[in-house]
XYZ file of C-alpha atoms in Angstrom:
218
model
C 0.094 0.138 -0.003
C 2.982 2.575 0.678
C 4.533 1.754 -2.639
C 1.456 2.068 -4.163
C 0.657 5.629 -2.541
C 4.284 6.686 -3.165
C 3.931 6.166 -6.745
C 0.600 7.516 -7.227
C 1.931 10.809 -5.117
C 4.565 10.873 -8.016
C 3.239 9.291 -10.742
C -0.174 10.027 -10.625
C -1.608 9.011 -14.109
C 0.728 5.997 -15.251
C 0.157 4.550 -11.345
C -4.049 4.240 -11.685
C -3.782 3.002 -15.158
C -1.312 0.339 -13.638
C -3.886 -0.371 -11.007
C -6.490 -0.042 -13.367
C -5.864 -2.489 -15.857
C -4.050 -4.858 -13.297
C -7.496 -4.946 -11.022
C -9.385 -2.432 -10.875
C -10.909 -2.891 -7.403
C -7.966 -3.133 -5.750
C -7.742 0.761 -7.532
C -11.446 0.995 -6.082
C -9.608 0.693 -2.976
C -6.567 2.560 -2.785
C -7.645 5.764 -3.741
C -10.373 5.453 -0.759
C -7.911 5.035 1.317
C -6.636 8.206 0.084
C -9.355 10.366 0.359
C -9.729 8.603 3.501
C -6.155 9.200 4.921
C -6.271 13.052 3.084
C -9.937 14.375 4.909
C -10.005 11.878 7.399
C -5.878 12.925 9.141
C -4.715 16.022 10.318
C -1.481 14.545 8.951
C -2.418 13.427 5.508
C -3.153 17.555 4.236
C -0.285 17.205 1.539
C -2.127 13.948 0.124
C -3.325 15.112 -3.761
C -7.184 15.462 -3.348
C -8.490 17.300 -5.646
C -5.605 15.507 -8.483
C -6.828 12.701 -7.838
C -10.706 12.695 -8.113
C -9.431 14.877 -11.334
C -6.303 11.600 -12.533
C -9.208 9.404 -11.223
C -12.311 10.803 -13.551
C -9.848 10.913 -16.440
C -8.980 7.081 -16.515
C -12.206 6.127 -15.848
C -13.514 7.550 -19.015
C -10.580 4.713 -20.995
C -9.880 1.597 -18.748
C -12.555 -0.833 -17.053
C -12.888 1.733 -14.300
C -16.476 2.666 -13.641
C -17.872 6.139 -12.935
C -20.859 4.893 -11.028
C -19.166 2.870 -9.313
C -16.077 5.627 -8.542
C -17.880 9.444 -8.005
C -20.426 7.094 -4.721
C -16.866 5.250 -3.737
C -15.167 8.509 -2.784
C -18.157 10.699 -1.692
C -18.620 7.974 0.605
C -14.697 8.058 1.354
C -14.346 11.480 2.058
C -17.656 11.611 4.480
C -16.260 8.707 6.660
C -12.919 10.803 6.738
C -14.597 13.718 7.883
C -17.011 12.287 10.511
C -13.672 10.333 11.671
C -11.968 13.432 12.034
C -14.180 14.751 14.103
C -14.053 12.881 16.207
C -10.785 12.828 17.013
C -11.215 16.707 17.605
C -13.793 16.076 19.673
C -11.841 13.955 22.075
C -9.124 16.440 21.470
C -10.922 19.458 22.581
C -12.975 17.759 25.362
C -9.717 16.722 26.495
C -7.528 20.397 27.135
C -10.826 22.225 28.240
C -11.003 19.342 31.410
C -7.063 19.058 31.861
C -6.273 20.676 35.301
C -2.953 23.207 33.612
C -2.445 26.432 34.327
C -0.571 27.155 30.544
C -2.958 25.581 28.688
C -6.148 27.026 30.676
C -4.358 30.136 29.762
C -3.841 29.769 25.672
C -5.703 26.481 24.094
C -8.837 27.235 26.299
C -9.303 30.563 25.109
C -8.638 29.490 21.315
C -10.710 26.996 21.612
C -13.318 29.481 22.357
C -12.602 32.039 19.423
C -12.816 29.119 17.017
C -16.354 27.878 18.857
C -17.726 31.356 18.143
C -16.047 31.585 14.269
C -18.041 27.684 13.955
C -20.983 29.545 15.244
C -21.451 31.662 13.416
C -19.680 30.390 9.376
C -19.585 25.969 10.494
C -22.141 25.432 7.742
C -20.166 27.168 4.820
C -17.261 26.442 5.789
C -17.793 22.294 5.584
C -19.283 23.349 2.657
C -16.512 25.531 0.602
C -13.557 23.972 2.656
C -13.648 20.706 0.707
C -12.349 22.975 -1.813
C -9.038 24.318 -0.163
C -5.760 21.671 -0.169
C -5.290 21.740 3.361
C -8.638 23.376 4.721
C -10.260 20.678 3.992
C -8.126 18.143 6.409
C -8.276 20.887 9.815
C -12.265 21.887 9.172
C -13.532 18.506 10.065
C -11.385 18.361 13.161
C -11.731 21.967 14.424
C -14.834 21.391 14.192
C -14.900 18.625 16.369
C -12.413 20.007 19.129
C -15.221 22.928 19.415
C -17.518 20.817 19.624
C -19.640 21.981 16.100
C -23.194 20.337 16.299
C -22.730 17.318 14.998
C -25.909 17.510 13.466
C -25.292 20.118 11.571
C -21.629 18.802 10.710
C -23.482 15.563 9.079
C -25.502 17.095 7.027
C -23.343 19.696 5.887
C -20.297 16.950 5.198
C -22.700 15.403 3.156
C -23.853 18.417 1.041
C -20.100 19.386 1.262
C -18.891 15.281 -0.311
C -21.340 15.759 -2.595
C -20.585 18.562 -4.343
C -17.142 18.592 -4.560
C -16.112 13.915 -5.938
C -18.778 14.983 -7.964
C -17.146 18.169 -9.401
C -13.091 17.237 -9.825
C -14.287 13.237 -11.113
C -16.717 14.372 -13.701
C -13.941 17.492 -15.287
C -11.740 14.283 -15.913
C -13.816 12.012 -16.570
C -15.444 14.542 -19.507
C -12.163 16.219 -20.183
C -9.565 13.879 -19.818
C -10.154 12.446 -23.361
C -9.485 15.758 -24.805
C -5.732 15.068 -26.461
C -4.102 18.460 -25.531
C -4.804 17.098 -21.663
C -3.098 13.338 -22.995
C -0.797 15.001 -23.775
C 0.209 17.324 -21.338
C -1.614 15.751 -18.205
C 1.541 15.760 -16.055
C 0.772 19.859 -16.850
C -2.754 19.941 -15.809
C -2.048 17.292 -12.477
C -0.083 20.273 -11.253
C -1.305 23.407 -12.496
C -5.235 21.914 -10.609
C -3.561 21.920 -7.154
C -1.461 25.035 -7.574
C -5.127 26.896 -8.428
C -7.446 25.126 -5.843
C -3.833 26.853 -3.435
C -3.978 29.935 -4.824
C -7.119 30.506 -1.913
C -4.895 29.548 0.703
C -1.321 31.267 0.610
C -3.185 34.753 -0.159
C -5.067 33.520 2.941
C -2.100 33.603 4.770
C -0.266 35.840 3.330
C -3.322 38.356 4.523
C -3.106 37.315 7.639
C 0.393 37.712 8.173
C 0.524 41.200 6.415
C -2.561 42.738 8.729
C -1.258 41.420 11.761
C 2.143 43.022 11.237
C 0.034 46.438 10.691
C -1.224 46.036 14.156
C 1.496 47.347 16.342
C 2.130 50.821 13.535
C -1.769 51.675 14.352
């Protein structure tokens, strides 16, 4: 599994084609696990969610992989990944808030309270919109659990977000993947997709840093 993960990370198109040609069900399993890990564990934000969905769609258009199996399967992976991440965050959040240590009560608990206010105000849309931003989508369910965001609302918007995110990128790959230029320049398209989806994340990070630098001067 680790060897396959490495190959998919660095040779996505070729690795997927090889897996599908050897065993399509093994390919389904590997894709399921990657989407689950990217959305379910905060140590895997680097996994190529958007690009992988696009690649899977491209492969499904020209192989034995069925788009009718692929899309529901990966939607399910994204949903349970979010739920798993939420539960981990919930366990950690409860331990932090109940901790008797003064440093934790002084620095971490106020941060949890601020984050809780953010989720109360923007939680619903952040769960859906955050799906389309690499790195961010890995941490949103974790922090939702940490601040005890309403689980019923979280479940509802996780399903909505997953049902939009997975088909969006997968079907783009499925319908555009047969275009000759995309076939011949797949690596460029794959890299470009990753860069484009990361732009909003870096823009927000830079904007936040610049804002913090200006505060002392005012």
